[in-house]
Tab-separated table of C-alpha atoms in Angstrom:
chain	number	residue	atom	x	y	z
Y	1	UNK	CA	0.000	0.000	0.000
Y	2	UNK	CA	1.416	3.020	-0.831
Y	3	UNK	CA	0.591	6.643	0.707
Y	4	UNK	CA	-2.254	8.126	-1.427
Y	5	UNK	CA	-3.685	4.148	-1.515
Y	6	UNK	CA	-3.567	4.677	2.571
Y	7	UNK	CA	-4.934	8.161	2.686
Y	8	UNK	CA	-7.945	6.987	-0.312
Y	9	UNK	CA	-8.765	3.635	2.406
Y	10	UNK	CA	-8.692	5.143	6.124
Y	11	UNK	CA	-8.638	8.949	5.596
Y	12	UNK	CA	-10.928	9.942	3.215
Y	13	UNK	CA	-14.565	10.416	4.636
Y	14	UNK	CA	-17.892	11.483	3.226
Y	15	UNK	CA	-18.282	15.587	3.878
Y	16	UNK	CA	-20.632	17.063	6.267
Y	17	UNK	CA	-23.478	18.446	4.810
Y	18	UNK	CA	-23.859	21.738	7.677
Y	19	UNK	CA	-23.359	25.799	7.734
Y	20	UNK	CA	-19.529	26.658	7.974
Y	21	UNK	CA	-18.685	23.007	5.811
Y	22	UNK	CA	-15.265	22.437	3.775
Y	23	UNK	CA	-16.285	22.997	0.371
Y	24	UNK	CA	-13.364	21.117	-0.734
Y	25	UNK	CA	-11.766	18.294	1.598
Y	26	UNK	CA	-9.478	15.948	1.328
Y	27	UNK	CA	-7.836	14.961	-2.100
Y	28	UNK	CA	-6.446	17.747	-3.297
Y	29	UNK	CA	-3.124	20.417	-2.669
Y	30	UNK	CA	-5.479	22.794	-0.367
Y	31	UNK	CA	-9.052	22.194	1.698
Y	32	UNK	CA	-10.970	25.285	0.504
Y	33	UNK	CA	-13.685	26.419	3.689
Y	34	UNK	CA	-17.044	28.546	3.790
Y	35	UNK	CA	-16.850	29.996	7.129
Y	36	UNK	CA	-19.993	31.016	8.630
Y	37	UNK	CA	-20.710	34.488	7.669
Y	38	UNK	CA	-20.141	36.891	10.906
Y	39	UNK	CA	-17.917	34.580	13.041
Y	40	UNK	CA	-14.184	34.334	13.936
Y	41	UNK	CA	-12.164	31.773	13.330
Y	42	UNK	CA	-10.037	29.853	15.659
Y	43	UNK	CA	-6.788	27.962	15.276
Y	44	UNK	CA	-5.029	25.667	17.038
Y	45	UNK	CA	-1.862	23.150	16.237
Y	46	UNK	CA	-0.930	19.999	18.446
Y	47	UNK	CA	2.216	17.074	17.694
Y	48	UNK	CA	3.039	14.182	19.856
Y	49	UNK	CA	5.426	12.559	19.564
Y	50	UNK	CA	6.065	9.020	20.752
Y	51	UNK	CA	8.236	8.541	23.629
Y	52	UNK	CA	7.951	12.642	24.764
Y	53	UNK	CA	3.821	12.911	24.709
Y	54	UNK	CA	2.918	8.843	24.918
Y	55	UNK	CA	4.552	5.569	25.427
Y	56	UNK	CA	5.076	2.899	22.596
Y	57	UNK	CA	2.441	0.308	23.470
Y	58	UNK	CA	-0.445	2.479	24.257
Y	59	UNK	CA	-3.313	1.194	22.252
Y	60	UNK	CA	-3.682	3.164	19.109
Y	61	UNK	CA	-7.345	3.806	19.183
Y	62	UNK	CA	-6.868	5.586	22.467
Y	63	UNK	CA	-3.897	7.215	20.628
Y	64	UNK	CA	-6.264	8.314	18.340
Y	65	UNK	CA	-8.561	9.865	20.373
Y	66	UNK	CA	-5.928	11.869	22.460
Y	67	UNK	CA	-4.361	13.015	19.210
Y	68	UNK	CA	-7.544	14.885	18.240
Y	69	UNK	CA	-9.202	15.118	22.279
Y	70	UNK	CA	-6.069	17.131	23.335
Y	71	UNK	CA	-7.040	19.560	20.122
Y	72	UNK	CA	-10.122	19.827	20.856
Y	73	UNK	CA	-9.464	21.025	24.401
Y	74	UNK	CA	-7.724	24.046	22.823
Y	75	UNK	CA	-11.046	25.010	21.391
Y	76	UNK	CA	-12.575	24.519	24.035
Y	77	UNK	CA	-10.291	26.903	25.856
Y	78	UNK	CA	-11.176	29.967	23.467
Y	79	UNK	CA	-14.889	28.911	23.467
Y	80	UNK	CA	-15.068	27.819	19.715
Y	81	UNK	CA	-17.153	25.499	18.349
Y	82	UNK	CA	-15.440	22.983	16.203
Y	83	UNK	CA	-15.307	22.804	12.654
Y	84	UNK	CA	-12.347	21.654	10.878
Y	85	UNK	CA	-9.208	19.607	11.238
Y	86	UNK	CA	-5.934	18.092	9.615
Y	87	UNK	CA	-4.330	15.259	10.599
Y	88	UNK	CA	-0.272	14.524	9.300
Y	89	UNK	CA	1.296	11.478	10.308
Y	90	UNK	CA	4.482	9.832	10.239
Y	91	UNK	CA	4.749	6.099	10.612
Y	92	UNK	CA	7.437	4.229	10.820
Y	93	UNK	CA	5.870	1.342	8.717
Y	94	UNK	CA	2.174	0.975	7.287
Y	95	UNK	CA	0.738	-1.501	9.489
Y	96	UNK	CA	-2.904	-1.689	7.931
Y	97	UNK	CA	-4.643	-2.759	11.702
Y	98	UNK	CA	-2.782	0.227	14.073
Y	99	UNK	CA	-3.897	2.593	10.718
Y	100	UNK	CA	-8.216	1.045	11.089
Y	101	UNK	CA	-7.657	0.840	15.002
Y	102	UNK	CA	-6.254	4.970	14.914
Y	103	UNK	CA	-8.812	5.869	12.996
Y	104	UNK	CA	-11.396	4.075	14.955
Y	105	UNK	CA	-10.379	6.589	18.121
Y	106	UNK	CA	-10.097	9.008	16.328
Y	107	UNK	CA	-12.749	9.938	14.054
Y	108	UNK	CA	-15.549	8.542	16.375
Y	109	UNK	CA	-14.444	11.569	18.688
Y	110	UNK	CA	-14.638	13.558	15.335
Y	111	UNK	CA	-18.307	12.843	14.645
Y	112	UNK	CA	-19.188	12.985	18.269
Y	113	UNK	CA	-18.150	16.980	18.033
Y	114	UNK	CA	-19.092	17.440	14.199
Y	115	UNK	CA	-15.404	17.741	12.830
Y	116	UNK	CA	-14.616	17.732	9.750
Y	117	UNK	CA	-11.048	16.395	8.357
Y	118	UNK	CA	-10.127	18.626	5.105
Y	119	UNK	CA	-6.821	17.311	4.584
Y	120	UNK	CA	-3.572	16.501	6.015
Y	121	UNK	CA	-0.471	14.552	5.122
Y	122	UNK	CA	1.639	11.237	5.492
Y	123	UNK	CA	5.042	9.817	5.909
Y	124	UNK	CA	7.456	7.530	6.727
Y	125	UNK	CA	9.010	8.481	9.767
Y	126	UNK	CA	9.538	8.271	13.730
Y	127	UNK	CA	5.510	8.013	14.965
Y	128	UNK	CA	4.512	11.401	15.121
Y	129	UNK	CA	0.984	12.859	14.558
Y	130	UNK	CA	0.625	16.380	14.108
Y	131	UNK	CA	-3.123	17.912	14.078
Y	132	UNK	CA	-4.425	21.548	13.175
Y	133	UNK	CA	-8.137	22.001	14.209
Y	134	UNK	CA	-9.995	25.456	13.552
Y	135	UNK	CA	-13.442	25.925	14.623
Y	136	UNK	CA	-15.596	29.061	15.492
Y	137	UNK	CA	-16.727	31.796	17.736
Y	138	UNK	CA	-18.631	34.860	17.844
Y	139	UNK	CA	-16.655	38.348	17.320
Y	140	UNK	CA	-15.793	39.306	20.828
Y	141	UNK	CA	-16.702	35.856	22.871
Y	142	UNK	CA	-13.960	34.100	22.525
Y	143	UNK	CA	-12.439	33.239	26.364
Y	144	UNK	CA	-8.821	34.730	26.461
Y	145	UNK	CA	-6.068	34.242	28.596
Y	146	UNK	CA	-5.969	38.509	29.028
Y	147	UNK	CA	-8.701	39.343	30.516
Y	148	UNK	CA	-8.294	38.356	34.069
Y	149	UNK	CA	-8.668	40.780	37.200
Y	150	UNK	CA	-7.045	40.660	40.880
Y	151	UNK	CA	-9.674	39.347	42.772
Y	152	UNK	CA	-11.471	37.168	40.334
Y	153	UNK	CA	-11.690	33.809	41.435
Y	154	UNK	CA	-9.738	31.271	39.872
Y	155	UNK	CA	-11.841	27.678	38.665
Y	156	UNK	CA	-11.055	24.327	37.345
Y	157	UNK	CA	-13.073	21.703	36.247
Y	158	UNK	CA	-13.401	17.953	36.677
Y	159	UNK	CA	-10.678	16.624	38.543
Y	160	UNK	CA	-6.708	16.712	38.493
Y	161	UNK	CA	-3.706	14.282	38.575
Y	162	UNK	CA	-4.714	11.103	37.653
Y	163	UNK	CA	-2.882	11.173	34.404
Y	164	UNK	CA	-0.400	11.952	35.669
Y	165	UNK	CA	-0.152	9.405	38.219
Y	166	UNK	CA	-0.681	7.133	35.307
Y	167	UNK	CA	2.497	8.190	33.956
Y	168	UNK	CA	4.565	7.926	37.065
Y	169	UNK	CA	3.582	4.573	37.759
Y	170	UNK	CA	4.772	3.676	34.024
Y	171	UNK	CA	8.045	5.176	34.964
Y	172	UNK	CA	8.408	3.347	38.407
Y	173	UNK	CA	7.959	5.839	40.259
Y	174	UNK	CA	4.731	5.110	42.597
Y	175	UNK	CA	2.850	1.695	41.889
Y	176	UNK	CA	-0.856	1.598	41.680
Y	177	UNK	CA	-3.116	-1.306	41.993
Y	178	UNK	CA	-5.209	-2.797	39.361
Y	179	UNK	CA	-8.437	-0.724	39.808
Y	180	UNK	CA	-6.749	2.706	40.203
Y	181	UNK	CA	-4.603	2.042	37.727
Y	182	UNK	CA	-7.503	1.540	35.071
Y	183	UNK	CA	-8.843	4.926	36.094
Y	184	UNK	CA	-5.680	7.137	35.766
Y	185	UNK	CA	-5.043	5.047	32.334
Y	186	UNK	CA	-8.431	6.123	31.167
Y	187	UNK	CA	-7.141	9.778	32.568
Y	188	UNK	CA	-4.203	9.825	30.724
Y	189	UNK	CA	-5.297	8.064	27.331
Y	190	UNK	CA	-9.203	9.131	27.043
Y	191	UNK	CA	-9.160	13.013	28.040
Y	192	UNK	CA	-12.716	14.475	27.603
Y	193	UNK	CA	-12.480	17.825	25.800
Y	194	UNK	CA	-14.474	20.083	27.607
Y	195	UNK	CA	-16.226	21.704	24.883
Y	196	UNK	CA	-19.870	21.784	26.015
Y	197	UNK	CA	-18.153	24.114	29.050
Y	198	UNK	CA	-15.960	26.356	26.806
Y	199	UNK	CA	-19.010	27.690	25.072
Y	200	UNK	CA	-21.188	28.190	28.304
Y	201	UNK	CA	-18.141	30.479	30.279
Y	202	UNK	CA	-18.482	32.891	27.045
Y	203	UNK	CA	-19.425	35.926	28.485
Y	204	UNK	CA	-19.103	34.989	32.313
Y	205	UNK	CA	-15.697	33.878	32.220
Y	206	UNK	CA	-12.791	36.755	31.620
Y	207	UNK	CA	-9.890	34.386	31.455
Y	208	UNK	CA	-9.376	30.702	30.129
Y	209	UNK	CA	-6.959	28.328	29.420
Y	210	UNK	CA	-7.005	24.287	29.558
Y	211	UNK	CA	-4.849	22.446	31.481
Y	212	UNK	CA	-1.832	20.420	29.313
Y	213	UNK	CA	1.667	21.153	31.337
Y	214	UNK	CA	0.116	21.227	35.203
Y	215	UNK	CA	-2.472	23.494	36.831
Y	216	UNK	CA	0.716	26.201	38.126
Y	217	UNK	CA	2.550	26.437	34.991
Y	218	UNK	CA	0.004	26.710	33.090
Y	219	UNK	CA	-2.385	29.308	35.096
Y	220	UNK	CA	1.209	31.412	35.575
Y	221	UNK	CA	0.269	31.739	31.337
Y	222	UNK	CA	-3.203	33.676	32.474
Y	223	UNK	CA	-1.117	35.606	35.643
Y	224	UNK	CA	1.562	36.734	32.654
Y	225	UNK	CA	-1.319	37.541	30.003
Y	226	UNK	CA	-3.439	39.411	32.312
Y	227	UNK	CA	-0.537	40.781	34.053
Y	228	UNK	CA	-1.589	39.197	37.670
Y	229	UNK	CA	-0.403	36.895	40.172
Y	230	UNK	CA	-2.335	34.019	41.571
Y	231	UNK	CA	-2.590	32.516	44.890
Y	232	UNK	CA	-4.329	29.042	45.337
Y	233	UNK	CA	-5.399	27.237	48.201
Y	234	UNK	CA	-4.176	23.466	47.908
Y	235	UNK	CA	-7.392	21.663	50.002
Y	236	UNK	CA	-9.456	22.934	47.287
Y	237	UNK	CA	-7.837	21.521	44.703
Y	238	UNK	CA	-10.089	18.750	43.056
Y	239	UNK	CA	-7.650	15.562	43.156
Y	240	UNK	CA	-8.447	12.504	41.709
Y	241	UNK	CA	-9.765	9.501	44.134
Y	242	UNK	CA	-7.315	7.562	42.376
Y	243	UNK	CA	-4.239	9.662	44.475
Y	244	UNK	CA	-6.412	8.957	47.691
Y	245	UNK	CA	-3.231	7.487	50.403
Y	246	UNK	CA	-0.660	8.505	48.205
Y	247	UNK	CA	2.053	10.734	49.832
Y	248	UNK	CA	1.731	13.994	50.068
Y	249	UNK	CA	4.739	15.782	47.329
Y	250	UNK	CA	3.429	12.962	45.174
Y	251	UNK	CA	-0.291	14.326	45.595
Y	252	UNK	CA	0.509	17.820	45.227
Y	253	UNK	CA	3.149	17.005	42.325
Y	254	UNK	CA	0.782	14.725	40.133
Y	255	UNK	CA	-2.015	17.667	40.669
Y	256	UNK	CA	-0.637	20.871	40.415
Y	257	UNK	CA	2.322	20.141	38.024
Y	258	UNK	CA	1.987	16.931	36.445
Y	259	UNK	CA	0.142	17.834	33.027
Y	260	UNK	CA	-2.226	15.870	30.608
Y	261	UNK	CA	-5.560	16.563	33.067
Y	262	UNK	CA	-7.319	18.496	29.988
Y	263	UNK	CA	-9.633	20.494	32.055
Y	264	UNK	CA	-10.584	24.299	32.245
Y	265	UNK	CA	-9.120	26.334	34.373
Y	266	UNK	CA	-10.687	29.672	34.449
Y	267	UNK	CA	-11.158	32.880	36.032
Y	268	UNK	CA	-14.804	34.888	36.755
Y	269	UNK	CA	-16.062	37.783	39.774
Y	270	UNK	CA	-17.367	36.971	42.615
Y	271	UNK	CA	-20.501	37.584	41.638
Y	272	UNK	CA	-20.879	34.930	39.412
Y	273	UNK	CA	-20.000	32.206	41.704
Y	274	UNK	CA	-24.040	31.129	42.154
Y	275	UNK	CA	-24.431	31.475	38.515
Y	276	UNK	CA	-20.999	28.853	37.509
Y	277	UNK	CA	-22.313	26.460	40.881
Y	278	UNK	CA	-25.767	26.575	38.771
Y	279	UNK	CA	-23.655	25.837	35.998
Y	280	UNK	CA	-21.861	22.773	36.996
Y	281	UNK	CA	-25.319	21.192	38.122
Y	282	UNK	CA	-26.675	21.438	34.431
Y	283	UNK	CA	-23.630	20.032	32.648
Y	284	UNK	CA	-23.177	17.181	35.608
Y	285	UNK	CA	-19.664	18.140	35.627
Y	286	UNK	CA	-18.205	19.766	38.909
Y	287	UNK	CA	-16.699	22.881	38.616
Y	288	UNK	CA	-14.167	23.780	41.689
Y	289	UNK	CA	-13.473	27.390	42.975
Y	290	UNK	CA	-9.764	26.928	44.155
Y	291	UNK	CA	-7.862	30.092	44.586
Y	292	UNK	CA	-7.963	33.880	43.258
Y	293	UNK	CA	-6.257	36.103	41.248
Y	294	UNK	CA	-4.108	38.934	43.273
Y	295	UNK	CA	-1.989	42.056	42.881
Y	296	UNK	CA	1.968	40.844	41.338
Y	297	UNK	CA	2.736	37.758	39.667
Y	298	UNK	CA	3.552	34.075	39.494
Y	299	UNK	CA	1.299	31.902	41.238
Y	300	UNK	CA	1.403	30.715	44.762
Y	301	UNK	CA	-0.035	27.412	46.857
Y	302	UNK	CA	-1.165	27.978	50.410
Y	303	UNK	CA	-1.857	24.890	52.810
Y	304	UNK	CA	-4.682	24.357	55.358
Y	305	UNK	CA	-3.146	26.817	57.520
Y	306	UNK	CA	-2.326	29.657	55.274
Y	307	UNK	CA	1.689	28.241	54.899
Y	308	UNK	CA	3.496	28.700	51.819
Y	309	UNK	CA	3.750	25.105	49.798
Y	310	UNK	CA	7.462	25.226	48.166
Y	311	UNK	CA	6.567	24.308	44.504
Y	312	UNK	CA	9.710	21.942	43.435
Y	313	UNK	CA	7.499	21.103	40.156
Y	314	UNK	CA	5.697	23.612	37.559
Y	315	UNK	CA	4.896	21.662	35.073
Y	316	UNK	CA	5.620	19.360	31.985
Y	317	UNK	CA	8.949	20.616	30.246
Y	318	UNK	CA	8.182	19.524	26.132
Y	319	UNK	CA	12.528	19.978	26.500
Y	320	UNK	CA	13.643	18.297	29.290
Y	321	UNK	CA	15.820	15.458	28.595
């Protein structure tokens, strides 16, 4: 099987007949798109890369969903609705079952959300999938990392760590038993993007970002784009049951620096605390008020008693050796 043979059998897909389709998908040099008339686009690009972003024997239709879930998330962080998407892929061979079994993951999280592939590309190479999603939001609504104020409070969603405790029981470094293994696996493999939320904070939340590299690297991007600092309170951070008896660092580690969680983390007023509790009822999905946003910068953890936690860990380093 050669490449265009591969792309003709698992890639090509009958188009979606809706407002804002791809006029022209996949099968030719460019995609050409009808955005819907009056709204913004938004872009995102996302690569893993075996052995830095997932390990070797992970199953590749929950490799396929990640590729596209951890995409999706990115919308979801700007509040767009999602429209479009390339996938390019470098294999190291063209083994026709990992190809069906990819796909499988993948597009089945595609046609839960209404995405579209339009086009994309294929190699031989080291695994590595690279994806470029776009989708859409009203002039004005899209959730920034900018706009947040000292003394908004600072949200996340769902729960943290898991997959990250997934990961450091792969590397030896905690072991989990059989059940809570399953559920940080699921954590770390299946991410849910959190798309329904990203287009319910437009318009009540005024900063937003999703959670990749570890809740305190990644909310220090918000504290740096809205020119804030941000001071969290560690027992109301949402860990996983998973982490329950675990030590301590490894708790606070795997939860506020240990990446791959996919939630929201967000920032809102005061006053719209009953309005996001209301919120979290509706969509069944629990949505945590953890800390606030402050006068300075960089972002700080305080313990029960108002102490200082000494952060050894911010976050997943896409560099470190």
């Amino acid at each position: 099987m050669n490449e265009f043979e591969l792309i003709a059998r698992y890639f090509a897909r009958p188009r979606l007949n809706r407002s804002g389709r791809a006029l022209l998908g996949v099968g030719d040099d460019c995609a050409l798109l009808a955005p819907t008339p009056g709204m913004q686009l938004a872009i995102s690009a996302d690569m893993l890369v075996e052995g830095r972003h997932f390990f070797a024997d992970v199953d590749p239709r929950r490799l396929g969903h990640k590729a596209l879930a951890v995409n999706l998330s990115d919308l979801a962080a700007m509040g767009a609705k999602p429209a479009w998407c390339t996938l390019s892929i470098a294999l190291p061979a063209i083994d026709e079952a990992w190809v069906a079994a990819f796909c499988d993951g993948f597009f089945a999280l595609a046609d839960e959300h209404e995405l579209e592939l339009i086009g994309g590309d294929t190699t031989r190479g080291p695994l590595t999938i690279a994806v470029q999603i776009a989708g859409e939001v009203p002039p004005g609504a899209a959730l920034r990392r900018d706009g947040g104020q000292a003394g908004d409070d600072v949200w996340v969603s769902g729960s943290l760590g898991a997959a990250a405790a997934a990961v450091m029981h792969r590397t030896g470094r905690l072991v989990l038993n059989d059940a809570k293994l399953a559920e940080c696996l699921d954590q770390l493999d299946l991410p849910t993007p959190r798309i329904t939320l990203g287009l319910a904070l437009r318009g009540l939340a005024t900063a937003a970002l999703d959670l990749s590299d570890g809740l305190v690297g990644d909310l220090n991007h918000i504290c740096e784009r809205s020119r804030c600092g941000a001071q969290l309170d560690w027992p109301a951070v949402p860990v996983h049951s998973a982490l329950a008896g675990l030590p301590e660092p490894l708790r606070q580690e795997a939860a506020l620096a240990g990446g791959d969680d996919y939630e929201l983390c967000f920032s809102a007023p005061a006053a719209r605390r009953d309005v996001l509790s209301t919120l979290a009822e509706s969509l069944g999905l629990p949505l945590t008020r953890i800390g606030r946003l402050v006068t300075g910068q960089g972002v700080s953890v305080c313990d029960a008693a108002g102490q200082l936690i000494p952060l050894t860990h911010s976050g997943f380093d896409h560099f470190a050796v």
